[in-house]
PDB file of C-alpha atoms in Angstrom:
ATOM      1  CA  MET L  11       5.105  11.352 -10.134  1.00 63.00           C
ATOM      2  CA  ALA L  12       6.700  11.004 -13.553  1.00 73.00           C
ATOM      3  CA  GLN L  13       5.087   7.768 -14.769  1.00 78.00           C
ATOM      4  CA  LEU L  14       1.542   8.865 -13.978  1.00 76.00           C
ATOM      5  CA  ARG L  15       2.097  12.469 -15.083  1.00 81.00           C
ATOM      6  CA  HIS L  16       3.706  11.577 -18.404  1.00 82.00           C
ATOM      7  CA  TRP L  17       1.121   8.942 -19.255  1.00 87.00           C
ATOM      8  CA  CYS L  18      -1.746  11.284 -18.384  1.00 87.00           C
ATOM      9  CA  LYS L  19      -0.197  14.033 -20.496  1.00 85.00           C
ATOM     10  CA  GLY L  20      -0.010  11.712 -23.485  1.00 84.00           C
ATOM     11  CA  GLU L  21      -3.660  10.725 -23.071  1.00 85.00           C
ATOM     12  CA  GLY L  22      -4.899  14.235 -22.232  1.00 86.00           C
ATOM     13  CA  ILE L  23      -6.058  13.257 -18.734  1.00 87.00           C
ATOM     14  CA  ASP L  24      -5.979  15.269 -15.500  1.00 89.00           C
ATOM     15  CA  PRO L  25      -3.571  13.390 -13.146  1.00 88.00           C
ATOM     16  CA  ASP L  26      -5.739  14.345 -10.161  1.00 88.00           C
ATOM     17  CA  THR L  27      -8.540  12.158 -11.537  1.00 89.00           C
ATOM     18  CA  ALA L  28      -6.300   9.297 -12.650  1.00 91.00           C
ATOM     19  CA  ILE L  29      -4.928   6.141 -11.048  1.00 89.00           C
ATOM     20  CA  LEU L  30      -2.552   3.362 -12.029  1.00 90.00           C
ATOM     21  CA  VAL L  31      -3.659  -0.190 -11.283  1.00 92.00           C
ATOM     22  CA  LYS L  32      -0.904  -2.823 -11.100  1.00 92.00           C
ATOM     23  CA  ASP L  33      -0.822  -6.650 -11.041  1.00 93.00           C
ATOM     24  CA  VAL L  34      -3.781  -6.882 -13.447  1.00 93.00           C
ATOM     25  CA  PRO L  35      -3.752 -10.212 -15.360  1.00 92.00           C
ATOM     26  CA  GLU L  36      -2.899  -9.737 -19.024  1.00 89.00           C
ATOM     27  CA  ASP L  37      -6.089 -11.511 -20.132  1.00 89.00           C
ATOM     28  CA  ALA L  38      -8.377  -9.285 -18.033  1.00 90.00           C
ATOM     29  CA  GLU L  39     -11.023  -7.624 -20.198  1.00 91.00           C
ATOM     30  CA  VAL L  40     -11.447  -3.868 -20.097  1.00 90.00           C
ATOM     31  CA  SER L  41     -15.040  -4.180 -18.902  1.00 90.00           C
ATOM     32  CA  PHE L  42     -13.981  -6.430 -15.996  1.00 92.00           C
ATOM     33  CA  VAL L  43     -11.291  -3.953 -14.917  1.00 93.00           C
ATOM     34  CA  GLU L  44     -13.770  -1.067 -14.984  1.00 92.00           C
ATOM     35  CA  GLU L  45     -16.462  -3.005 -13.076  1.00 91.00           C
ATOM     36  CA  THR L  46     -13.951  -4.083 -10.412  1.00 91.00           C
ATOM     37  CA  LEU L  47     -12.709  -0.541  -9.792  1.00 91.00           C
ATOM     38  CA  GLN L  48     -16.195   0.950  -9.867  1.00 88.00           C
ATOM     39  CA  SER L  49     -17.005  -1.231  -6.863  1.00 87.00           C
ATOM     40  CA  LEU L  50     -14.961   1.371  -4.951  1.00 86.00           C
ATOM     41  CA  LYS L  51     -17.582   4.095  -4.613  1.00 85.00           C
ATOM     42  CA  VAL L  52     -14.983   6.774  -3.843  1.00 84.00           C
ATOM     43  CA  LEU L  53     -13.758   6.631  -7.451  1.00 86.00           C
ATOM     44  CA  GLY L  54     -17.142   7.015  -9.113  1.00 85.00           C
ATOM     45  CA  ARG L  55     -17.283   5.896 -12.727  1.00 89.00           C
ATOM     46  CA  VAL L  56     -13.967   4.500 -13.956  1.00 91.00           C
ATOM     47  CA  ARG L  57     -12.769   4.208 -17.554  1.00 91.00           C
ATOM     48  CA  VAL L  58      -9.635   2.401 -18.777  1.00 92.00           C
ATOM     49  CA  ARG L  59      -7.469   4.777 -20.831  1.00 91.00           C
ATOM     50  CA  GLY L  60      -4.374   2.674 -21.435  1.00 90.00           C
ATOM     51  CA  ARG L  61      -2.603  -0.587 -20.644  1.00 90.00           C
ATOM     52  CA  MET L  62       1.093  -1.490 -20.440  1.00 89.00           C
ATOM     53  CA  TYR L  63       2.640  -4.937 -20.046  1.00 89.00           C
ATOM     54  CA  ASP L  64       5.218  -5.306 -17.266  1.00 86.00           C
ATOM     55  CA  PRO L  65       7.569  -8.237 -18.045  1.00 85.00           C
ATOM     56  CA  GLN L  66       8.969  -8.129 -14.505  1.00 86.00           C
ATOM     57  CA  SER L  67       5.641  -9.055 -12.898  1.00 85.00           C
ATOM     58  CA  GLN L  68       4.163 -10.598 -16.075  1.00 89.00           C
ATOM     59  CA  SER L  69       1.038  -8.529 -15.588  1.00 91.00           C
ATOM     60  CA  LEU L  70      -0.541  -5.290 -16.777  1.00 92.00           C
ATOM     61  CA  THR L  71      -0.287  -1.774 -15.451  1.00 92.00           C
ATOM     62  CA  VAL L  72      -3.555  -0.026 -16.338  1.00 92.00           C
ATOM     63  CA  LEU L  73      -4.173   3.720 -16.563  1.00 92.00           C
ATOM     64  CA  CYS L  74      -7.694   4.631 -15.470  1.00 92.00           C
ATOM     65  CA  GLU L  75      -9.603   7.899 -15.444  1.00 91.00           C
ATOM     66  CA  CYS L  76     -12.074   8.436 -12.608  1.00 90.00           C
ATOM     67  CA  ARG L  77     -15.129  10.663 -12.525  1.00 84.00           C
ATOM     68  CA  GLU L  78     -14.187  11.846  -9.034  1.00 81.00           C
ATOM     69  CA  THR L  79     -10.930  13.474  -7.908  1.00 86.00           C
ATOM     70  CA  VAL L  80      -8.757  10.779  -6.323  1.00 86.00           C
ATOM     71  CA  ASN L  81      -8.455  11.334  -2.581  1.00 83.00           C
ATOM     72  CA  ALA L  82      -5.498   9.504  -1.022  1.00 77.00           C
ATOM     73  CA  LYS L  83      -7.201   9.483   2.386  1.00 79.00           C
ATOM     74  CA  THR L  84     -10.351   7.702   1.296  1.00 81.00           C
ATOM     75  CA  CYS L  85      -9.209   5.473  -1.572  1.00 83.00           C
ATOM     76  CA  PRO L  86      -7.927   2.009  -0.542  1.00 86.00           C
ATOM     77  CA  PRO L  87      -4.435   0.938  -1.653  1.00 89.00           C
ATOM     78  CA  ASP L  88      -5.736  -2.152  -3.440  1.00 90.00           C
ATOM     79  CA  VAL L  89      -8.851  -4.014  -4.543  1.00 89.00           C
ATOM     80  CA  LEU L  90      -9.533  -7.759  -4.659  1.00 90.00           C
ATOM     81  CA  PRO L  91     -11.240  -8.754  -7.952  1.00 90.00           C
ATOM     82  CA  GLU L  92     -14.073 -11.240  -7.900  1.00 87.00           C
ATOM     83  CA  GLY L  93     -12.840 -14.826  -8.190  1.00 84.00           C
ATOM     84  CA  SER L  94      -9.191 -13.915  -7.518  1.00 84.00           C
ATOM     85  CA  ASN L  95      -6.947 -14.302  -4.487  1.00 87.00           C
ATOM     86  CA  ARG L  96      -4.419 -11.698  -5.676  1.00 89.00           C
ATOM     87  CA  PRO L  97      -5.319  -8.040  -5.142  1.00 92.00           C
ATOM     88  CA  TRP L  98      -4.672  -5.303  -7.697  1.00 92.00           C
ATOM     89  CA  ARG L  99      -2.592  -2.451  -6.311  1.00 91.00           C
ATOM     90  CA  ILE L 100      -3.899   1.096  -6.784  1.00 90.00           C
ATOM     91  CA  PHE L 101      -1.586   4.090  -7.165  1.00 88.00           C
ATOM     92  CA  GLY L 102      -2.457   7.761  -7.323  1.00 83.00           C
ATOM     93  CA  SER L 103      -0.620  11.077  -7.239  1.00 72.00           C
ATOM     94  CA  GLY L 104       0.617  10.391  -3.702  1.00 63.00           C
ATOM     95  CA  GLU L 105       0.080  13.988  -2.532  1.00 49.00           C
ATOM     96  CA  GLU L 106      -1.689  15.140   0.596  1.00 43.00           C
ATOM     97  CA  GLU L 107      -4.377  17.809   0.457  1.00 37.00           C
ATOM     98  CA  GLY L 108      -2.756  21.115  -0.392  1.00 39.00           C
ATOM     99  CA  GLY L 109      -0.377  19.525  -2.904  1.00 41.00           C
ATOM    100  CA  HIS L 110       2.438  18.497  -0.518  1.00 42.00           C
ATOM    101  CA  PRO L 111       3.882  14.964  -0.700  1.00 45.00           C
ATOM    102  CA  ASN L 112       3.475  12.694   2.263  1.00 46.00           C
ATOM    103  CA  PRO L 113       6.634  13.226   4.407  1.00 41.00           C
ATOM    104  CA  ALA L 114       6.478   9.672   5.743  1.00 40.00           C
ATOM    105  CA  VAL L 115       7.335   8.254   2.333  1.00 40.00           C
ATOM    106  CA  GLU L 116       9.946  10.879   1.446  1.00 40.00           C
ATOM    107  CA  SER L 117      11.847  10.468   4.702  1.00 40.00           C
ATOM    108  CA  SER L 118      11.803   6.675   4.456  1.00 40.00           C
ATOM    109  CA  ILE L 119      12.825   6.368   0.789  1.00 40.00           C
ATOM    110  CA  PRO L 120      15.862   8.456  -0.231  1.00 44.00           C
ATOM    111  CA  VAL L 121      16.225   6.733  -3.640  1.00 51.00           C
ATOM    112  CA  GLU L 122      14.966   8.646  -6.695  1.00 45.00           C
ATOM    113  CA  THR L 123      12.407   6.724  -8.730  1.00 44.00           C
ATOM    114  CA  ASP L 124       9.691   7.159 -11.323  1.00 47.00           C
ATOM    115  CA  GLN L 125       7.502   4.665  -9.507  1.00 48.00           C
ATOM    116  CA  VAL L 126       4.146   6.145  -8.536  1.00 48.00           C
ATOM    117  CA  PRO L 127       3.744   6.191  -4.721  1.00 47.00           C
ATOM    118  CA  PRO L 128       0.791   4.254  -3.334  1.00 47.00           C
ATOM    119  CA  LEU L 129      -2.272   5.818  -1.846  1.00 48.00           C
ATOM    120  CA  GLN L 130      -2.657   5.866   1.931  1.00 48.00           C
ATOM    121  CA  THR L 131       1.141   6.059   2.321  1.00 46.00           C
ATOM    122  CA  SER L 132       0.844   6.797   6.047  1.00 50.00           C
ATOM    123  CA  THR L 133       0.372   3.108   6.898  1.00 61.00           C
ATOM    124  CA  PRO L 134       3.408   0.906   7.644  1.00 62.00           C
ATOM    125  CA  GLU L 135       2.251  -1.658   5.074  1.00 62.00           C
ATOM    126  CA  ALA L 136       2.186   0.987   2.343  1.00 67.00           C
ATOM    127  CA  ILE L 137       5.675   2.233   3.229  1.00 70.00           C
ATOM    128  CA  ILE L 138       7.072  -1.315   3.142  1.00 68.00           C
ATOM    129  CA  ARG L 139       5.387  -1.893  -0.202  1.00 70.00           C
ATOM    130  CA  ALA L 140       6.847   1.336  -1.613  1.00 72.00           C
ATOM    131  CA  VAL L 141      10.356   0.342  -0.515  1.00 72.00           C
ATOM    132  CA  GLY L 142       9.896  -3.063  -2.155  1.00 71.00           C
ATOM    133  CA  ASP L 143       8.812  -1.440  -5.428  1.00 71.00           C
ATOM    134  CA  ILE L 144      11.884   0.803  -5.454  1.00 72.00           C
ATOM    135  CA  LEU L 145      14.262  -2.064  -4.693  1.00 69.00           C
ATOM    136  CA  GLN L 146      12.653  -4.058  -7.485  1.00 65.00           C
ATOM    137  CA  MET L 147      13.310  -1.215  -9.920  1.00 64.00           C
ATOM    138  CA  THR L 148      16.906  -0.610  -8.814  1.00 60.00           C
ATOM    139  CA  ASN L 149      17.705  -4.330  -9.172  1.00 57.00           C
ATOM    140  CA  LYS L 150      16.641  -4.407 -12.831  1.00 51.00           C
ATOM    141  CA  PRO L 151      19.536  -4.766 -15.322  1.00 49.00           C
ATOM    142  CA  MET L 152      20.458  -1.552 -17.078  1.00 46.00           C
ATOM    143  CA  ASN L 153      20.103  -3.240 -20.465  1.00 46.00           C
ATOM    144  CA  ASN L 154      16.573  -4.439 -19.707  1.00 44.00           C
ATOM    145  CA  GLU L 155      14.796  -4.142 -23.020  1.00 44.00           C
ATOM    146  CA  SER L 156      11.556  -3.071 -21.401  1.00 43.00           C
ATOM    147  CA  SER L 157      13.186   0.253 -20.483  1.00 40.00           C
ATOM    148  CA  HIS L 158      13.855   1.359 -24.050  1.00 46.00           C
ATOM    149  CA  TYR L 159      11.460  -0.419 -26.402  1.00 51.00           C
ATOM    150  CA  ARG L 160       9.725   1.568 -29.096  1.00 60.00           C
ATOM    151  CA  ARG L 161       6.616   3.027 -27.446  1.00 73.00           C
ATOM    152  CA  LEU L 162       3.709   3.276 -29.875  1.00 81.00           C
ATOM    153  CA  ARG L 163       1.310   6.184 -29.881  1.00 85.00           C
ATOM    154  CA  THR L 164      -2.418   5.511 -29.598  1.00 90.00           C
ATOM    155  CA  PHE L 165      -4.512   4.403 -32.564  1.00 91.00           C
ATOM    156  CA  SER L 166      -8.298   3.998 -32.473  1.00 90.00           C
ATOM    157  CA  GLY L 167      -9.396   3.986 -36.122  1.00 86.00           C
ATOM    158  CA  VAL L 168     -11.732   6.941 -35.522  1.00 88.00           C
ATOM    159  CA  LEU L 169     -11.972   9.502 -38.326  1.00 84.00           C
ATOM    160  CA  PRO L 170     -11.073  12.294 -38.369  1.00 86.00           C
ATOM    161  CA  THR L 171      -8.023  11.322 -36.309  1.00 85.00           C
ATOM    162  CA  PRO L 172      -8.481  12.642 -32.727  1.00 88.00           C
ATOM    163  CA  LEU L 173      -5.878  14.954 -31.230  1.00 87.00           C
ATOM    164  CA  GLY L 174      -2.972  13.018 -29.749  1.00 84.00           C
ATOM    165  CA  GLU L 175      -3.557   9.901 -31.852  1.00 86.00           C
ATOM    166  CA  GLU L 176      -1.588   8.596 -34.834  1.00 84.00           C
ATOM    167  CA  GLN L 177      -2.884   8.185 -38.362  1.00 87.00           C
ATOM    168  CA  LEU L 178      -3.084   4.628 -39.675  1.00 89.00           C
ATOM    169  CA  GLU L 179      -0.143   4.755 -42.101  1.00 89.00           C
ATOM    170  CA  ASN L 180       2.304   6.193 -39.571  1.00 89.00           C
ATOM    171  CA  TRP L 181       1.075   3.968 -36.745  1.00 91.00           C
ATOM    172  CA  ILE L 182       1.335   0.769 -38.820  1.00 91.00           C
ATOM    173  CA  GLU L 183       4.869   1.675 -39.919  1.00 90.00           C
ATOM    174  CA  GLN L 184       6.013   2.329 -36.347  1.00 90.00           C
ATOM    175  CA  ALA L 185       4.278  -0.834 -35.080  1.00 90.00           C
ATOM    176  CA  ARG L 186       6.025  -3.046 -37.642  1.00 91.00           C
ATOM    177  CA  LEU L 187       9.389  -1.536 -36.697  1.00 90.00           C
ATOM    178  CA  MET L 188       8.652  -2.178 -33.041  1.00 89.00           C
ATOM    179  CA  ILE L 189       7.829  -5.845 -33.725  1.00 89.00           C
ATOM    180  CA  GLU L 190      11.007  -6.320 -35.785  1.00 89.00           C
ATOM    181  CA  GLU L 191      13.245  -4.706 -33.162  1.00 86.00           C
ATOM    182  CA  LEU L 192      11.671  -6.313 -30.087  1.00 84.00           C
ATOM    183  CA  ASP L 193      13.492  -9.525 -29.192  1.00 86.00           C
ATOM    184  CA  ARG L 194      10.751 -10.815 -26.925  1.00 86.00           C
ATOM    185  CA  PRO L 195       8.177 -13.667 -26.983  1.00 90.00           C
ATOM    186  CA  GLU L 196       5.281 -13.341 -29.401  1.00 91.00           C
ATOM    187  CA  ARG L 197       2.844 -12.970 -26.503  1.00 90.00           C
ATOM    188  CA  GLU L 198       4.595  -9.802 -25.354  1.00 89.00           C
ATOM    189  CA  LYS L 199       4.687  -8.391 -28.889  1.00 90.00           C
ATOM    190  CA  LYS L 200       0.922  -8.852 -29.146  1.00 91.00           C
ATOM    191  CA  MET L 201       0.466  -7.187 -25.773  1.00 90.00           C
ATOM    192  CA  ARG L 202       2.530  -4.182 -26.925  1.00 89.00           C
ATOM    193  CA  VAL L 203       0.191  -3.800 -29.900  1.00 91.00           C
ATOM    194  CA  MET L 204      -2.925  -4.239 -27.753  1.00 90.00           C
ATOM    195  CA  GLU L 205      -1.847  -1.640 -25.211  1.00 90.00           C
ATOM    196  CA  SER L 206      -1.557   1.047 -27.921  1.00 90.00           C
ATOM    197  CA  VAL L 207      -5.059   0.716 -29.409  1.00 91.00           C
ATOM    198  CA  LYS L 208      -8.466   1.773 -28.191  1.00 91.00           C
ATOM    199  CA  GLY L 209     -11.988   2.326 -29.468  1.00 90.00           C
ATOM    200  CA  PRO L 210     -12.962   0.420 -32.656  1.00 90.00           C
ATOM    201  CA  ALA L 211      -9.381  -0.827 -33.193  1.00 90.00           C
ATOM    202  CA  LEU L 212      -9.309  -2.372 -29.711  1.00 92.00           C
ATOM    203  CA  GLU L 213     -12.692  -4.040 -30.223  1.00 92.00           C
ATOM    204  CA  ILE L 214     -11.482  -5.633 -33.466  1.00 91.00           C
ATOM    205  CA  LEU L 215      -8.307  -7.028 -31.900  1.00 92.00           C
ATOM    206  CA  GLN L 216     -10.211  -8.342 -28.891  1.00 91.00           C
ATOM    207  CA  ALA L 217     -12.491 -10.246 -31.272  1.00 91.00           C
ATOM    208  CA  VAL L 218      -9.488 -11.600 -33.174  1.00 90.00           C
ATOM    209  CA  ARG L 219      -7.789 -12.707 -29.954  1.00 89.00           C
ATOM    210  CA  PHE L 220     -10.958 -14.524 -28.873  1.00 89.00           C
ATOM    211  CA  ASN L 221     -11.584 -16.259 -32.213  1.00 89.00           C
ATOM    212  CA  ASP L 222      -7.963 -16.946 -33.149  1.00 89.00           C
ATOM    213  CA  PRO L 223      -5.627 -17.162 -30.117  1.00 89.00           C
ATOM    214  CA  ALA L 224      -2.781 -18.264 -32.416  1.00 90.00           C
ATOM    215  CA  ALA L 225      -2.817 -14.986 -34.374  1.00 91.00           C
ATOM    216  CA  THR L 226       0.550 -13.195 -34.255  1.00 93.00           C
ATOM    217  CA  ALA L 227       1.331  -9.526 -33.683  1.00 92.00           C
ATOM    218  CA  THR L 228       1.917  -9.196 -37.429  1.00 93.00           C
ATOM    219  CA  ASP L 229      -1.537 -10.691 -38.021  1.00 93.00           C
ATOM    220  CA  TYR L 230      -2.975  -8.018 -35.722  1.00 93.00           C
ATOM    221  CA  LEU L 231      -1.373  -5.266 -37.792  1.00 92.00           C
ATOM    222  CA  ASP L 232      -2.477  -6.825 -41.085  1.00 92.00           C
ATOM    223  CA  ILE L 233      -6.064  -6.985 -39.861  1.00 92.00           C
ATOM    224  CA  LEU L 234      -6.074  -3.359 -38.709  1.00 90.00           C
ATOM    225  CA  GLU L 235      -4.471  -2.226 -41.961  1.00 89.00           C
ATOM    226  CA  ASN L 236      -7.019  -4.141 -44.027  1.00 87.00           C
ATOM    227  CA  THR L 237      -9.885  -2.849 -41.900  1.00 86.00           C
ATOM    228  CA  PHE L 238      -9.061   0.834 -41.604  1.00 86.00           C
ATOM    229  CA  GLY L 239      -6.937   1.274 -44.718  1.00 81.00           C
ATOM    230  CA  THR L 240      -9.620   0.392 -47.246  1.00 65.00           C
ATOM    231  CA  PRO L 241     -10.435   3.108 -49.819  1.00 60.00           C
ATOM    232  CA  GLU L 242     -13.931   1.748 -50.336  1.00 62.00           C
ATOM    233  CA  THR L 243     -17.029   3.810 -49.559  1.00 62.00           C
ATOM    234  CA  GLY L 244     -19.563   2.834 -46.937  1.00 65.00           C
ATOM    235  CA  GLU L 245     -21.981   1.713 -49.625  1.00 71.00           C
ATOM    236  CA  GLU L 246     -19.343  -0.532 -51.210  1.00 70.00           C
ATOM    237  CA  LEU L 247     -18.433  -2.029 -47.853  1.00 70.00           C
ATOM    238  CA  TYR L 248     -22.078  -2.748 -47.075  1.00 74.00           C
ATOM    239  CA  PHE L 249     -22.517  -4.497 -50.426  1.00 75.00           C
ATOM    240  CA  ALA L 250     -19.338  -6.545 -49.885  1.00 77.00           C
ATOM    241  CA  PHE L 251     -20.574  -7.541 -46.424  1.00 78.00           C
ATOM    242  CA  ARG L 252     -23.914  -8.732 -47.832  1.00 81.00           C
ATOM    243  CA  MET L 253     -22.059 -10.889 -50.388  1.00 81.00           C
ATOM    244  CA  LEU L 254     -19.754 -12.560 -47.833  1.00 83.00           C
ATOM    245  CA  CYS L 255     -19.937 -16.338 -47.565  1.00 87.00           C
ATOM    246  CA  GLN L 256     -17.720 -19.030 -46.126  1.00 88.00           C
ATOM    247  CA  HIS L 257     -15.421 -20.759 -48.612  1.00 88.00           C
ATOM    248  CA  PRO L 258     -15.740 -24.586 -48.868  1.00 88.00           C
ATOM    249  CA  SER L 259     -12.368 -25.298 -47.195  1.00 87.00           C
ATOM    250  CA  GLU L 260     -12.286 -22.215 -44.961  1.00 86.00           C
ATOM    251  CA  LYS L 261     -12.290 -22.660 -41.192  1.00 88.00           C
ATOM    252  CA  LEU L 262     -15.060 -20.940 -39.265  1.00 89.00           C
ATOM    253  CA  SER L 263     -12.521 -18.874 -37.279  1.00 85.00           C
ATOM    254  CA  GLU L 264     -10.896 -17.687 -40.520  1.00 84.00           C
ATOM    255  CA  PHE L 265     -14.264 -16.751 -41.992  1.00 85.00           C
ATOM    256  CA  LEU L 266     -15.230 -14.802 -38.856  1.00 85.00           C
ATOM    257  CA  ARG L 267     -11.953 -12.918 -38.935  1.00 79.00           C
ATOM    258  CA  ARG L 268     -12.434 -12.080 -42.630  1.00 79.00           C
ATOM    259  CA  MET L 269     -15.970 -10.913 -41.921  1.00 77.00           C
ATOM    260  CA  GLU L 270     -14.788  -8.716 -39.005  1.00 75.00           C
TER     261      GLU L 270
END
């Protein structure tokens, strides 16, 4: 389906080995998501490749790449994370073996949608869930800002810039425009920034979020720009790191962020 196919194309992932996981709490760490999904042996090793905040459900939709080809007949439609009473829903390509869509879903749902159909769509529960997802989408206002916000490309901070990723200068410029144009709570702005980074950039922002929960989306961008936009050599950075010390009136959280 379109959502899974387009996202996979942007990340360079084979849709047959990818899944979307919905209803993931926005504070769930990447490692926890991967460990939870890897408990399903049919998926093999699982790696998170992208995250998107859904304001309708106030949760994350996570794109994951699996080592094994996703088989709709053997993969469960959801998984219950440890310590939670709310399962995460799992969505795949929704095609039967041989590449033909499941007729049970097509005959029951005449409405066109970009929603990814759930795995194991032959069960009544899955069909009911699919209908509910479509009704939820069709009831959204046409001017819902989540449908047309500025979607950022991926930035990791790796050099040379990998294929499909944005260079720092262009990414920072687009991110600042997105923050200015997005008339949403600060928490959602930060989530939009977080969902577009990976690798070293993601690790830095995760550390900032842990040490300074009050940091804004603009703070996130400033930190990434200061970190990856420096013209200093590795030797100069190492020397500067060795000379770092906490200022007399500086908070510990501020010092840690400056050191990161």
